[in-house]
Amino acid sequence: KAGVTQTPRYLIKTRGQQVTLSCSPISGHRSVSWYQQTPGQGLQFLFEYFSETQRNKGNFPGRFSGRQFSNSRSEMNVSTLELGDSALYLCASNDGQGSYGYTFGSGTRLTVV
Amino acid sequence: GDSVTQMEGPVTLSEEAFLTINCTYTATGYPSLFWYVQYPGEGLQLLLKATKADDKGSNKGFEATYRKETTSFHLEKGSVQVSDSAVYFCALNAYNQGGKLIFGQGTELSVKP
């Protein structure tokens, strides 16, 4: 069974640009969550999508957005990039039952210069 | 709000030593509790979980017991190996919060031969 796939693995962008990250969940999983990991703030929840609807949202500015497609693949977009957006972005998928744990992808390392 | 507190690292142990990483939480209701492990350059891997009070999660020699009276979920292993060197995260999934995981700050473990 294929795991959670995130693309690309690495990205370098310039301040002010926008970026789109992709996440393909485990087959059959309908929930996809996104997290930002930085040395200073640790792991912070961005948002969760379930069956193409945003089900939960963390405390991030509106520059961070996402969506989910009918095949459960999800994309995350960050507009007007800032230096502080440099981080490892992780996505996780689940069959919809949070208590059973989430399977994480390897992440996308975003560097903003 | 809900939160997770882990003992600070880094923790350095000799091979075959006993490991304890403390984790306490604050949450309303009855959250599910998890331990995740992150190896360098990788995403998070679910190590073990517990969904109700007094449950014991176990995997690969690691154990943790859900203690509601002390709001704790301490990770233990009787004999660590060099290959256990990684960062360990305690996390909770609160009831009615969908896919939102709240993580502790992580504890880096280094095991020396």
XYZ file of C-alpha atoms in Angstrom:
226
model
C 0.000 0.000 0.000
C 1.572 3.282 -1.079
C 2.183 5.836 1.641
C 1.493 9.546 1.714
C 3.320 11.260 -1.140
C 4.352 14.895 -1.021
C 5.798 16.818 -3.936
C 8.147 18.455 -4.415
C 10.611 17.437 -1.691
C 12.516 20.715 -1.842
C 11.655 24.210 -3.016
C 13.489 27.499 -3.065
C 11.394 30.594 -3.604
C 11.920 34.352 -3.428
C 10.074 36.662 -1.060
C 6.807 37.826 -2.531
C 6.319 34.783 -4.730
C 3.663 32.182 -4.220
C 4.034 28.416 -3.942
C 1.832 25.350 -4.259
C 2.580 22.094 -2.476
C 0.910 18.789 -3.256
C -0.087 15.831 -1.118
C -1.468 12.476 -2.271
C -2.973 10.526 0.643
C -3.085 6.793 1.193
C -5.656 5.212 -1.074
C -9.054 5.268 0.608
C -8.167 8.010 3.072
C -10.504 10.967 2.854
C -8.905 13.251 5.428
C -5.767 15.266 4.744
C -4.157 17.589 7.278
C -1.287 20.009 6.829
C 1.352 21.039 9.374
C 4.213 23.509 9.436
C 7.393 22.484 11.250
C 10.004 25.056 12.250
C 12.796 24.935 14.848
C 11.265 27.834 16.763
C 7.551 27.007 16.723
C 7.654 23.237 16.381
C 4.773 21.468 14.679
C 1.757 23.651 14.064
C -1.555 22.640 12.531
C -2.533 24.532 9.381
C -5.803 22.962 8.256
C -7.640 19.742 7.550
C -9.744 18.727 4.590
C -12.268 15.923 4.607
C -14.237 14.958 1.520
C -13.258 18.220 -0.233
C -14.406 20.414 2.673
C -12.213 22.253 5.139
C -13.076 20.711 8.488
C -10.675 22.532 10.775
C -8.275 25.442 10.560
C -5.300 26.574 12.614
C -4.137 30.077 13.436
C -2.338 31.057 10.265
C -2.848 34.147 8.123
C -5.045 34.062 5.056
C -1.941 33.787 2.834
C -2.082 30.088 3.655
C -4.848 28.255 1.864
C -5.640 24.791 0.695
C -8.039 22.633 -1.185
C -8.891 19.005 -1.707
C -9.938 17.315 -4.898
C -12.481 14.573 -5.467
C -9.708 11.940 -5.461
C -8.669 13.206 -1.979
C -5.409 14.708 -3.221
C -4.761 18.017 -1.553
C -2.823 21.145 -2.367
C -1.598 23.874 -0.101
C -0.869 27.364 -1.378
C 1.122 30.139 0.240
C 0.944 33.554 -1.365
C 3.237 36.537 -0.911
C 5.972 34.457 0.671
C 7.878 35.801 3.659
C 11.244 34.685 5.019
C 9.454 33.285 8.045
C 7.531 30.841 5.861
C 10.695 28.789 5.451
C 9.814 25.457 7.023
C 9.150 21.796 6.521
C 5.539 21.356 5.458
C 4.055 17.993 6.325
C 0.800 16.488 5.277
C -0.935 13.567 6.921
C -3.827 11.378 5.877
C -6.403 9.375 7.787
C -9.540 7.443 6.987
C -11.562 10.068 8.834
C -11.285 8.627 12.341
C -8.780 10.828 14.132
C -8.350 8.459 17.019
C -6.611 5.913 14.812
C -3.662 8.138 14.098
C -2.433 9.872 11.021
C 0.127 8.744 8.442
C 2.573 11.449 7.494
C 4.421 12.107 4.275
C 8.140 12.954 4.114
C 7.385 16.631 3.768
C 8.292 19.514 1.482
C 11.231 21.638 2.597
C 10.473 25.233 1.577
C 13.213 27.830 1.694
C 12.327 31.469 1.105
C 15.228 33.747 0.158
C -6.754 25.523 25.196
C -5.475 22.015 24.623
C -1.733 21.545 24.976
C 1.041 18.976 25.306
C 4.222 19.379 27.333
C 7.252 17.137 26.902
C 10.455 16.910 28.836
C 13.159 18.966 27.234
C 16.037 17.391 25.410
C 18.405 16.481 24.176
C 18.547 13.191 26.012
C 21.763 11.208 25.665
C 21.884 7.561 26.714
C 24.228 4.646 26.348
C 23.081 1.613 24.393
C 20.894 -0.772 26.468
C 19.959 1.977 28.940
C 16.367 2.523 30.095
C 14.479 5.345 28.430
C 11.715 7.538 29.799
C 10.409 10.621 28.018
C 7.781 12.449 30.025
C 4.631 13.823 28.423
C 1.711 15.571 30.087
C -1.331 17.083 28.468
C -4.176 19.496 29.017
C -7.423 18.820 27.210
C -11.133 18.864 27.731
C -12.893 15.571 27.459
C -11.065 12.398 26.529
C -8.439 12.928 23.865
C -6.586 10.245 21.968
C -2.860 10.240 22.642
C 0.043 9.420 20.345
C 3.787 9.155 20.166
C 5.429 9.946 16.835
C 9.091 9.568 15.900
C 11.031 11.598 13.346
C 14.334 10.463 11.891
C 16.631 13.018 10.245
C 15.312 14.280 6.931
C 12.066 12.347 7.209
C 8.444 12.878 8.134
C 6.739 11.617 11.262
C 6.086 7.953 11.914
C 3.383 6.815 14.291
C 5.078 4.884 17.077
C 2.117 4.043 19.299
C -1.282 5.287 20.414
C -3.918 5.030 23.123
C -7.512 6.100 22.820
C -8.876 5.815 26.359
C -7.797 5.915 29.973
C -5.576 3.031 31.144
C -4.901 1.902 27.572
C -1.309 0.875 26.963
C 0.140 1.483 23.535
C 3.181 -0.529 22.512
C 5.388 -0.994 19.467
C 9.012 -1.987 18.784
C 9.739 -2.289 22.518
C 8.325 1.161 23.311
C 5.376 1.512 25.670
C 3.162 4.297 27.012
C 0.114 4.176 29.293
C -2.744 6.688 29.147
C -3.052 7.999 32.716
C -6.073 10.244 33.035
C -5.588 10.890 36.762
C -2.153 12.413 36.116
C -2.914 13.551 32.521
C 0.260 11.821 31.381
C 1.450 9.543 28.571
C 5.116 8.859 29.301
C 7.154 6.934 26.735
C 9.383 4.097 27.984
C 11.738 1.529 26.534
C 13.676 -0.997 28.541
C 16.814 -1.145 26.403
C 17.550 1.486 23.773
C 19.624 0.935 20.645
C 21.689 3.318 18.546
C 19.002 3.043 15.878
C 16.484 4.625 18.289
C 18.281 7.962 17.955
C 15.619 10.360 16.665
C 13.224 13.088 17.781
C 10.120 11.901 19.638
C 6.860 13.845 19.682
C 3.916 13.381 22.000
C 0.589 14.461 20.513
C -3.100 14.551 21.248
C -6.213 14.548 19.141
C -8.998 16.188 21.055
C -12.536 14.951 20.870
C -14.532 16.754 18.219
C -11.428 18.312 16.663
C -11.350 16.159 13.563
C -7.849 15.719 12.239
C -6.156 18.345 14.337
C -3.165 16.984 16.217
C -1.548 19.087 18.928
C 2.120 18.278 19.395
C 4.603 18.714 22.174
C 7.881 20.427 21.356
C 9.718 17.177 20.700
C 12.526 15.449 22.574
C 15.750 14.605 20.787
C 17.222 11.271 21.801
C 20.825 10.349 21.093
C 21.994 6.816 21.889
C 25.741 6.194 22.045
C 27.318 2.766 21.464
